[in-house]
PDB file of C-alpha atoms in Angstrom:
ATOM      1  CA  MET A   1      -6.367 -67.972 -30.010  1.00  0.00           C
ATOM      2  CA  LYS A   2      -8.603 -67.015 -27.465  1.00  0.00           C
ATOM      3  CA  ASN A   3      -5.979 -67.065 -24.536  1.00  0.00           C
ATOM      4  CA  MET A   4      -3.783 -64.880 -26.903  1.00  0.00           C
ATOM      5  CA  THR A   5      -6.829 -62.714 -27.025  1.00  0.00           C
ATOM      6  CA  TRP A   6      -7.491 -62.364 -23.443  1.00  0.00           C
ATOM      7  CA  ARG A   7      -3.373 -61.902 -22.892  1.00  0.00           C
ATOM      8  CA  HIS A   8      -3.370 -59.031 -25.673  1.00  0.00           C
ATOM      9  CA  CYS A   9      -6.565 -57.185 -23.745  1.00  0.00           C
ATOM     10  CA  LEU A  10      -4.806 -57.515 -20.153  1.00  0.00           C
ATOM     11  CA  ILE A  11      -1.470 -56.243 -21.119  1.00  0.00           C
ATOM     12  CA  LEU A  12      -3.267 -53.155 -23.147  1.00  0.00           C
ATOM     13  CA  ALA A  13      -5.565 -52.452 -19.940  1.00  0.00           C
ATOM     14  CA  LEU A  14      -2.107 -52.476 -17.929  1.00  0.00           C
ATOM     15  CA  ALA A  15      -0.576 -49.904 -20.056  1.00  0.00           C
ATOM     16  CA  PHE A  16      -3.279 -47.585 -19.931  1.00  0.00           C
ATOM     17  CA  TRP A  17      -3.861 -47.533 -16.317  1.00  0.00           C
ATOM     18  CA  SER A  18      -0.284 -47.236 -15.958  1.00  0.00           C
ATOM     19  CA  GLY A  19      -0.109 -44.483 -18.466  1.00  0.00           C
ATOM     20  CA  VAL A  20      -2.789 -42.557 -16.672  1.00  0.00           C
ATOM     21  CA  ASN A  21      -1.817 -42.738 -13.115  1.00  0.00           C
ATOM     22  CA  GLN A  22       2.199 -42.359 -13.989  1.00  0.00           C
ATOM     23  CA  ALA A  23       3.839 -39.049 -12.837  1.00  0.00           C
ATOM     24  CA  SER A  24       5.210 -36.964 -15.511  1.00  0.00           C
ATOM     25  CA  THR A  25       7.236 -33.966 -15.920  1.00  0.00           C
ATOM     26  CA  LEU A  26       6.785 -31.033 -17.953  1.00  0.00           C
ATOM     27  CA  SER A  27       9.626 -28.575 -19.068  1.00  0.00           C
ATOM     28  CA  THR A  28       9.327 -25.729 -21.282  1.00  0.00           C
ATOM     29  CA  THR A  29      11.426 -22.963 -22.196  1.00  0.00           C
ATOM     30  CA  ASN A  30       7.896 -20.847 -23.493  1.00  0.00           C
ATOM     31  CA  ASP A  31       5.875 -18.448 -21.195  1.00  0.00           C
ATOM     32  CA  ILE A  32       4.029 -20.399 -19.000  1.00  0.00           C
ATOM     33  CA  GLN A  33       0.609 -19.420 -18.848  1.00  0.00           C
ATOM     34  CA  ILE A  34      -1.670 -19.444 -15.380  1.00  0.00           C
ATOM     35  CA  TYR A  35      -5.231 -19.664 -16.282  1.00  0.00           C
ATOM     36  CA  SER A  36      -8.441 -19.045 -13.306  1.00  0.00           C
ATOM     37  CA  GLY A  37      -8.685 -21.900 -11.104  1.00  0.00           C
ATOM     38  CA  GLY A  38      -5.673 -23.858 -12.267  1.00  0.00           C
ATOM     39  CA  ASN A  39      -3.006 -25.492  -9.905  1.00  0.00           C
ATOM     40  CA  ILE A  40       0.324 -26.046 -10.500  1.00  0.00           C
ATOM     41  CA  ASP A  41       1.994 -28.697  -8.130  1.00  0.00           C
ATOM     42  CA  LEU A  42       5.787 -28.270  -7.440  1.00  0.00           C
ATOM     43  CA  GLN A  43       7.888 -30.864  -6.361  1.00  0.00           C
ATOM     44  CA  THR A  44      10.842 -29.654  -4.589  1.00  0.00           C
ATOM     45  CA  SER A  45      13.296 -32.403  -3.024  1.00  0.00           C
ATOM     46  CA  GLN A  46      10.850 -34.049  -0.553  1.00  0.00           C
ATOM     47  CA  THR A  47       8.485 -30.886  -0.168  1.00  0.00           C
ATOM     48  CA  PRO A  48       5.798 -30.706  -2.130  1.00  0.00           C
ATOM     49  CA  GLY A  49       4.047 -27.005  -2.747  1.00  0.00           C
ATOM     50  CA  ASN A  50       0.898 -25.654  -4.538  1.00  0.00           C
ATOM     51  CA  LEU A  51       0.463 -22.688  -6.564  1.00  0.00           C
ATOM     52  CA  GLN A  52      -3.186 -22.101  -7.400  1.00  0.00           C
ATOM     53  CA  ALA A  53      -4.093 -19.033  -9.661  1.00  0.00           C
ATOM     54  CA  LYS A  54      -7.402 -17.027  -8.774  1.00  0.00           C
ATOM     55  CA  GLN A  55      -7.087 -13.733 -10.394  1.00  0.00           C
ATOM     56  CA  PRO A  56      -6.608 -12.707 -12.709  1.00  0.00           C
ATOM     57  CA  PRO A  57      -8.119 -14.721 -15.404  1.00  0.00           C
ATOM     58  CA  LEU A  58      -4.917 -14.911 -17.133  1.00  0.00           C
ATOM     59  CA  ILE A  59      -1.319 -13.881 -16.306  1.00  0.00           C
ATOM     60  CA  THR A  60       1.185 -14.219 -19.115  1.00  0.00           C
ATOM     61  CA  GLY A  61       4.361 -12.352 -20.246  1.00  0.00           C
ATOM     62  CA  GLY A  62       6.123  -9.232 -18.435  1.00  0.00           C
ATOM     63  CA  ASP A  63       8.124  -9.096 -15.031  1.00  0.00           C
ATOM     64  CA  ILE A  64       6.163  -9.296 -12.032  1.00  0.00           C
ATOM     65  CA  GLN A  65       6.882  -6.882  -9.165  1.00  0.00           C
ATOM     66  CA  ILE A  66       5.619  -7.002  -5.720  1.00  0.00           C
ATOM     67  CA  LEU A  67       4.531  -3.690  -4.517  1.00  0.00           C
ATOM     68  CA  PRO A  68       4.606  -2.601  -1.017  1.00  0.00           C
ATOM     69  CA  ARG A  69       0.745  -2.760  -0.643  1.00  0.00           C
ATOM     70  CA  GLY A  70       0.598  -6.366  -1.461  1.00  0.00           C
ATOM     71  CA  SER A  71      -0.395  -6.400  -5.298  1.00  0.00           C
ATOM     72  CA  ILE A  72       1.456  -7.800  -8.346  1.00  0.00           C
ATOM     73  CA  ALA A  73       1.921  -5.612 -11.221  1.00  0.00           C
ATOM     74  CA  SER A  74       2.766  -7.175 -14.277  1.00  0.00           C
ATOM     75  CA  GLN A  75       5.285  -4.918 -16.745  1.00  0.00           C
ATOM     76  CA  ALA A  76       4.164  -4.747 -20.058  1.00  0.00           C
ATOM     77  CA  GLY A  77       6.214  -6.890 -22.667  1.00  0.00           C
ATOM     78  CA  PRO A  78       5.704  -8.596 -26.072  1.00  0.00           C
ATOM     79  CA  THR A  79       2.399 -10.399 -24.823  1.00  0.00           C
ATOM     80  CA  PRO A  80      -0.922  -9.047 -23.037  1.00  0.00           C
ATOM     81  CA  THR A  81      -0.449  -8.726 -19.217  1.00  0.00           C
ATOM     82  CA  ASN A  82      -2.611  -8.283 -16.655  1.00  0.00           C
ATOM     83  CA  SER A  83      -2.466  -7.736 -12.757  1.00  0.00           C
ATOM     84  CA  GLY A  84      -3.675  -9.305  -9.600  1.00  0.00           C
ATOM     85  CA  SER A  85      -2.958  -9.402  -5.945  1.00  0.00           C
ATOM     86  CA  ILE A  86      -1.181 -11.454  -3.023  1.00  0.00           C
ATOM     87  CA  SER A  87      -2.015 -11.670   0.532  1.00  0.00           C
ATOM     88  CA  SER A  88       0.666  -9.018   2.400  1.00  0.00           C
ATOM     89  CA  LEU A  89       1.807 -12.106   4.730  1.00  0.00           C
ATOM     90  CA  THR A  90       4.018 -13.153   1.415  1.00  0.00           C
ATOM     91  CA  ILE A  91       5.937  -9.907   1.344  1.00  0.00           C
ATOM     92  CA  VAL A  92       9.327  -9.935   2.504  1.00  0.00           C
ATOM     93  CA  LEU A  93       9.608  -6.757   4.927  1.00  0.00           C
ATOM     94  CA  PRO A  94      13.067  -5.240   5.374  1.00  0.00           C
ATOM     95  CA  THR A  95      15.398  -6.501   8.229  1.00  0.00           C
ATOM     96  CA  GLU A  96      16.071  -3.203   9.501  1.00  0.00           C
ATOM     97  CA  PRO A  97      13.998   0.076   9.795  1.00  0.00           C
ATOM     98  CA  THR A  98      12.955   1.620   6.435  1.00  0.00           C
ATOM     99  CA  PHE A  99      11.039   4.950   5.457  1.00  0.00           C
ATOM    100  CA  LEU A 100       9.039   4.599   2.140  1.00  0.00           C
ATOM    101  CA  ALA A 101       7.296   7.831   0.615  1.00  0.00           C
ATOM    102  CA  LEU A 102       4.920   6.530  -1.722  1.00  0.00           C
ATOM    103  CA  PRO A 103       2.796   8.746  -4.326  1.00  0.00           C
ATOM    104  CA  GLN A 104      -0.610   8.497  -4.254  1.00  0.00           C
ATOM    105  CA  THR A 105      -1.573   9.186  -7.722  1.00  0.00           C
ATOM    106  CA  SER A 106      -1.797   7.027 -10.810  1.00  0.00           C
ATOM    107  CA  GLY A 107      -1.251   8.564 -14.291  1.00  0.00           C
ATOM    108  CA  PHE A 108       0.357  11.988 -15.229  1.00  0.00           C
ATOM    109  CA  THR A 109       0.460  14.783 -12.919  1.00  0.00           C
ATOM    110  CA  HIS A 110      -0.378  18.252 -14.865  1.00  0.00           C
ATOM    111  CA  ILE A 111       0.146  21.477 -13.649  1.00  0.00           C
ATOM    112  CA  GLY A 112      -2.334  22.585 -11.432  1.00  0.00           C
ATOM    113  CA  ASP A 113      -3.157  19.226 -10.376  1.00  0.00           C
ATOM    114  CA  HIS A 114      -2.874  17.909  -6.568  1.00  0.00           C
ATOM    115  CA  PHE A 115      -1.365  14.895  -5.619  1.00  0.00           C
ATOM    116  CA  ASP A 116      -0.452  13.122  -2.031  1.00  0.00           C
ATOM    117  CA  ILE A 117       2.858  11.328  -0.991  1.00  0.00           C
ATOM    118  CA  GLU A 118       2.173   8.900   1.855  1.00  0.00           C
ATOM    119  CA  VAL A 119       5.316   8.415   4.223  1.00  0.00           C
ATOM    120  CA  LEU A 120       5.474   5.071   5.959  1.00  0.00           C
ATOM    121  CA  ALA A 121       7.710   3.271   8.706  1.00  0.00           C
ATOM    122  CA  LEU A 122       8.556  -0.385   7.780  1.00  0.00           C
ATOM    123  CA  ALA A 123       9.776  -2.552  10.543  1.00  0.00           C
ATOM    124  CA  PRO A 124      10.011  -0.029  13.042  1.00  0.00           C
ATOM    125  CA  PHE A 125      10.357  -2.087  16.023  1.00  0.00           C
ATOM    126  CA  THR A 126      13.288  -4.046  14.739  1.00  0.00           C
ATOM    127  CA  ASP A 127      16.041  -4.868  17.505  1.00  0.00           C
ATOM    128  CA  ALA A 128      13.768  -3.013  19.995  1.00  0.00           C
ATOM    129  CA  SER A 129      12.756  -3.998  23.385  1.00  0.00           C
ATOM    130  CA  ALA A 130       9.827  -5.959  24.204  1.00  0.00           C
ATOM    131  CA  ASP A 131       8.688  -3.020  26.547  1.00  0.00           C
ATOM    132  CA  GLU A 132       9.508  -0.091  23.743  1.00  0.00           C
ATOM    133  CA  LEU A 133       7.033   2.138  22.871  1.00  0.00           C
ATOM    134  CA  VAL A 134       7.058   5.185  19.689  1.00  0.00           C
ATOM    135  CA  LEU A 135       6.425   8.128  21.387  1.00  0.00           C
ATOM    136  CA  GLY A 136       5.993  10.327  18.121  1.00  0.00           C
ATOM    137  CA  PHE A 137       7.684  11.523  14.890  1.00  0.00           C
ATOM    138  CA  GLY A 138       8.566  14.530  13.099  1.00  0.00           C
ATOM    139  CA  PHE A 139      10.231  15.318   9.488  1.00  0.00           C
ATOM    140  CA  ASN A 140      10.205  18.097   6.776  1.00  0.00           C
ATOM    141  CA  THR A 141       9.941  17.978   2.968  1.00  0.00           C
ATOM    142  CA  LEU A 142      12.976  19.648   0.652  1.00  0.00           C
ATOM    143  CA  LEU A 143      11.770  20.012  -2.938  1.00  0.00           C
ATOM    144  CA  GLY A 144      14.230  20.060  -6.042  1.00  0.00           C
ATOM    145  CA  GLY A 145      14.459  19.605  -9.621  1.00  0.00           C
ATOM    146  CA  THR A 146      13.117  21.303 -12.474  1.00  0.00           C
ATOM    147  CA  GLY A 147       9.718  20.676 -11.506  1.00  0.00           C
ATOM    148  CA  ALA A 148       8.215  22.852  -8.948  1.00  0.00           C
ATOM    149  CA  ALA A 149       4.986  22.346  -6.677  1.00  0.00           C
ATOM    150  CA  GLN A 150       3.397  23.788  -3.642  1.00  0.00           C
ATOM    151  CA  PHE A 151       3.303  22.297  -0.207  1.00  0.00           C
ATOM    152  CA  LEU A 152      -0.339  22.498   1.073  1.00  0.00           C
ATOM    153  CA  GLY A 153       0.185  20.454   4.250  1.00  0.00           C
ATOM    154  CA  SER A 154      -0.161  17.368   5.917  1.00  0.00           C
ATOM    155  CA  SER A 155      -3.058  14.854   7.184  1.00  0.00           C
ATOM    156  CA  ILE A 156      -1.329  12.720  10.416  1.00  0.00           C
ATOM    157  CA  ASN A 157      -2.267   9.037  11.149  1.00  0.00           C
ATOM    158  CA  PRO A 158      -5.022   9.457  13.551  1.00  0.00           C
ATOM    159  CA  LEU A 159      -2.870   6.829  16.225  1.00  0.00           C
ATOM    160  CA  PHE A 160      -1.071  10.350  16.589  1.00  0.00           C
ATOM    161  CA  THR A 161      -1.881  13.882  17.666  1.00  0.00           C
ATOM    162  CA  ASP A 162      -1.167  16.256  14.944  1.00  0.00           C
ATOM    163  CA  ILE A 163       1.400  18.945  16.627  1.00  0.00           C
ATOM    164  CA  SER A 164       3.034  19.869  13.321  1.00  0.00           C
ATOM    165  CA  THR A 165       2.023  23.768  13.062  1.00  0.00           C
ATOM    166  CA  GLN A 166       2.598  24.063  17.003  1.00  0.00           C
ATOM    167  CA  ASP A 167       4.898  26.549  18.267  1.00  0.00           C
ATOM    168  CA  GLY A 168       8.414  25.476  18.243  1.00  0.00           C
ATOM    169  CA  VAL A 169       7.498  22.519  16.164  1.00  0.00           C
ATOM    170  CA  ASN A 170       6.392  24.030  12.608  1.00  0.00           C
ATOM    171  CA  LEU A 171       7.308  21.036  10.598  1.00  0.00           C
ATOM    172  CA  ALA A 172       5.922  19.586   7.522  1.00  0.00           C
ATOM    173  CA  ALA A 173       4.274  16.432   9.186  1.00  0.00           C
ATOM    174  CA  ALA A 174       4.491  15.804  13.019  1.00  0.00           C
ATOM    175  CA  GLY A 175       2.815  13.753  15.573  1.00  0.00           C
ATOM    176  CA  LEU A 176       2.595  12.898  19.266  1.00  0.00           C
ATOM    177  CA  ALA A 177       1.725   9.322  20.373  1.00  0.00           C
ATOM    178  CA  PHE A 178       0.664   9.254  24.205  1.00  0.00           C
ATOM    179  CA  PRO A 179       1.220   7.405  26.265  1.00  0.00           C
ATOM    180  CA  GLY A 180       3.162   5.424  23.497  1.00  0.00           C
ATOM    181  CA  LEU A 181       2.238   2.820  20.802  1.00  0.00           C
ATOM    182  CA  THR A 182       3.452  -1.048  21.651  1.00  0.00           C
ATOM    183  CA  ALA A 183       4.798  -3.111  18.498  1.00  0.00           C
ATOM    184  CA  ASN A 184       1.069  -4.730  18.455  1.00  0.00           C
ATOM    185  CA  ASP A 185      -0.478  -1.248  17.912  1.00  0.00           C
ATOM    186  CA  VAL A 186       2.294  -0.338  14.873  1.00  0.00           C
ATOM    187  CA  GLY A 187       2.300  -3.742  13.536  1.00  0.00           C
ATOM    188  CA  SER A 188       5.329  -4.817  10.569  1.00  0.00           C
ATOM    189  CA  PHE A 189       4.649  -1.258   9.022  1.00  0.00           C
ATOM    190  CA  ILE A 190       2.708   1.895   9.979  1.00  0.00           C
ATOM    191  CA  SER A 191       1.650   5.139   8.019  1.00  0.00           C
ATOM    192  CA  LEU A 192       2.723   8.248   9.544  1.00  0.00           C
ATOM    193  CA  ALA A 193       1.572  11.216   7.388  1.00  0.00           C
ATOM    194  CA  VAL A 194       0.102  11.937   3.964  1.00  0.00           C
ATOM    195  CA  LEU A 195       1.407  15.065   2.218  1.00  0.00           C
ATOM    196  CA  HIS A 196      -0.503  17.479   0.058  1.00  0.00           C
ATOM    197  CA  PHE A 197       0.856  19.001  -2.858  1.00  0.00           C
ATOM    198  CA  GLN A 198       0.131  21.020  -5.891  1.00  0.00           C
ATOM    199  CA  ALA A 199       2.181  21.067  -8.794  1.00  0.00           C
ATOM    200  CA  VAL A 200       2.801  24.454 -10.201  1.00  0.00           C
ATOM    201  CA  ALA A 201       5.645  24.211 -12.949  1.00  0.00           C
ATOM    202  CA  ALA A 202       6.597  21.501 -15.757  1.00  0.00           C
ATOM    203  CA  GLY A 203       9.554  19.214 -14.972  1.00  0.00           C
ATOM    204  CA  ASN A 204      11.125  16.368 -12.962  1.00  0.00           C
ATOM    205  CA  LEU A 205      10.146  17.040  -9.295  1.00  0.00           C
ATOM    206  CA  ASN A 206      12.029  15.167  -6.535  1.00  0.00           C
ATOM    207  CA  ILE A 207      10.276  15.668  -2.860  1.00  0.00           C
ATOM    208  CA  ALA A 208      13.199  14.698  -0.085  1.00  0.00           C
ATOM    209  CA  ILE A 209      12.021  13.437   3.259  1.00  0.00           C
ATOM    210  CA  THR A 210      14.087  14.846   5.880  1.00  0.00           C
ATOM    211  CA  SER A 211      14.609  14.845   9.484  1.00  0.00           C
ATOM    212  CA  ASP A 212      17.151  16.462  12.052  1.00  0.00           C
ATOM    213  CA  LEU A 213      17.756  14.809  14.823  1.00  0.00           C
ATOM    214  CA  HIS A 214      19.459  17.589  16.893  1.00  0.00           C
ATOM    215  CA  ASP A 215      15.839  18.869  16.588  1.00  0.00           C
ATOM    216  CA  LEU A 216      13.948  16.658  19.651  1.00  0.00           C
ATOM    217  CA  ASN A 217      10.545  16.993  17.781  1.00  0.00           C
ATOM    218  CA  GLN A 218      12.185  14.985  14.595  1.00  0.00           C
ATOM    219  CA  GLY A 219      13.047  11.536  13.665  1.00  0.00           C
ATOM    220  CA  LEU A 220      10.742   8.498  15.000  1.00  0.00           C
ATOM    221  CA  ILE A 221      10.947   9.237  18.839  1.00  0.00           C
ATOM    222  CA  PHE A 222      11.020   6.049  21.041  1.00  0.00           C
ATOM    223  CA  LEU A 223      10.621   5.942  24.972  1.00  0.00           C
ATOM    224  CA  ASN A 224      14.144   3.778  25.908  1.00  0.00           C
ATOM    225  CA  GLN A 225      16.715   3.538  22.256  1.00  0.00           C
ATOM    226  CA  GLY A 226      17.532   6.715  20.395  1.00  0.00           C
ATOM    227  CA  PRO A 227      15.445   8.393  17.399  1.00  0.00           C
ATOM    228  CA  LEU A 228      15.339   6.899  14.113  1.00  0.00           C
ATOM    229  CA  ALA A 229      16.315   9.341  10.851  1.00  0.00           C
ATOM    230  CA  ILE A 230      13.737   9.858   8.812  1.00  0.00           C
ATOM    231  CA  SER A 231      15.179   9.668   5.368  1.00  0.00           C
ATOM    232  CA  ALA A 232      13.071   8.528   1.677  1.00  0.00           C
ATOM    233  CA  SER A 233      12.649  10.610  -1.427  1.00  0.00           C
ATOM    234  CA  VAL A 234      10.338  10.267  -4.401  1.00  0.00           C
ATOM    235  CA  GLY A 235      10.396  11.821  -7.766  1.00  0.00           C
ATOM    236  CA  LEU A 236       7.885  12.211 -10.131  1.00  0.00           C
ATOM    237  CA  ASN A 237       7.171  14.104 -13.852  1.00  0.00           C
ATOM    238  CA  ILE A 238       5.173  17.263 -13.592  1.00  0.00           C
ATOM    239  CA  THR A 239       3.882  17.615 -17.749  1.00  0.00           C
ATOM    240  CA  ALA A 240       1.850  20.958 -19.129  1.00  0.00           C
ATOM    241  CA  VAL A 241      -1.748  20.992 -19.482  1.00  0.00           C
ATOM    242  CA  PRO A 242      -2.736  19.258 -22.464  1.00  0.00           C
ATOM    243  CA  VAL A 243      -4.848  21.681 -25.064  1.00  0.00           C
ATOM    244  CA  PRO A 244      -8.154  20.023 -25.434  1.00  0.00           C
ATOM    245  CA  PRO A 245      -8.925  18.700 -28.921  1.00  0.00           C
ATOM    246  CA  SER A 246     -12.410  20.655 -29.191  1.00  0.00           C
ATOM    247  CA  LEU A 247      -9.862  24.048 -28.359  1.00  0.00           C
ATOM    248  CA  LEU A 248      -7.484  23.068 -30.920  1.00  0.00           C
ATOM    249  CA  LEU A 249     -10.238  22.692 -33.602  1.00  0.00           C
ATOM    250  CA  PHE A 250     -12.179  26.305 -32.428  1.00  0.00           C
ATOM    251  CA  MET A 251      -8.963  28.108 -32.716  1.00  0.00           C
ATOM    252  CA  SER A 252      -8.094  26.620 -36.211  1.00  0.00           C
ATOM    253  CA  GLY A 253     -11.446  27.916 -37.141  1.00  0.00           C
ATOM    254  CA  LEU A 254     -10.321  31.147 -35.656  1.00  0.00           C
ATOM    255  CA  VAL A 255      -7.416  31.006 -37.879  1.00  0.00           C
ATOM    256  CA  VAL A 256      -9.238  29.997 -41.104  1.00  0.00           C
ATOM    257  CA  GLY A 257     -12.293  32.815 -40.651  1.00  0.00           C
ATOM    258  CA  PHE A 258      -9.524  35.692 -39.803  1.00  0.00           C
ATOM    259  CA  GLY A 259      -7.686  34.806 -43.324  1.00  0.00           C
ATOM    260  CA  GLY A 260     -11.062  34.588 -45.002  1.00  0.00           C
ATOM    261  CA  ILE A 261     -11.833  38.360 -43.749  1.00  0.00           C
ATOM    262  CA  ARG A 262      -8.273  39.691 -44.762  1.00  0.00           C
ATOM    263  CA  LYS A 263      -8.919  38.391 -48.252  1.00  0.00           C
ATOM    264  CA  ARG A 264     -12.043  40.068 -48.512  1.00  0.00           C
ATOM    265  CA  ALA A 265     -10.615  43.415 -47.023  1.00  0.00           C
ATOM    266  CA  ALA A 266      -8.162  43.406 -49.555  1.00  0.00           C
TER     267      ALA A 266
END
């Protein structure tokens, strides 16, 4: 009886140890929630991977998008969502030179608001020779749509000398880099300029960034290779200025008061 008890204890101990140390597989069709400080170990064939949630405390539901500046934005879904950040090293840049126009505003744009548009060049040195240099750039803007805005000017990246308003140039944004910018100076992408606008009429506004390569001052200009056409566009909605609730109450009080005066006069 004593031997049987000892054997049973040994079997139970071995089963418990095996269950604790044995790897397990988790599969689920539900949403996966990642909490701060938690790790998810991934096994893909012979290559182990690791995913660690740092911030925010909880990411759940919705679609995840990687934005150009290296942030993760979770679009609202049936469950609460947060936003976080990710190292820019994980962003896949285009394999050919690409230009982007990005609004530097958040929320709604009302009539009278000032807003900015940043123009970026991504992977400008793709297929360029090792000794290639960027000498300058220039482009214009074209506004269309039912909305309207006034162009107020531009701020040029300090790596360039601003020549936008010089005689013979007169572009929305133009810069000159002397003696030139190398691939190390530029990196994977470079901000060329920030355009400044003021909204003047409600509606959908489209801002196109254009360049005419027949003009020697336009495009992204290199030392050896031909210039690249700078082309991008961005759209935004301009809305009328909302009436403050306090003003609505004041106006309704005037109407009621005026109606009382008319009754007494009658």
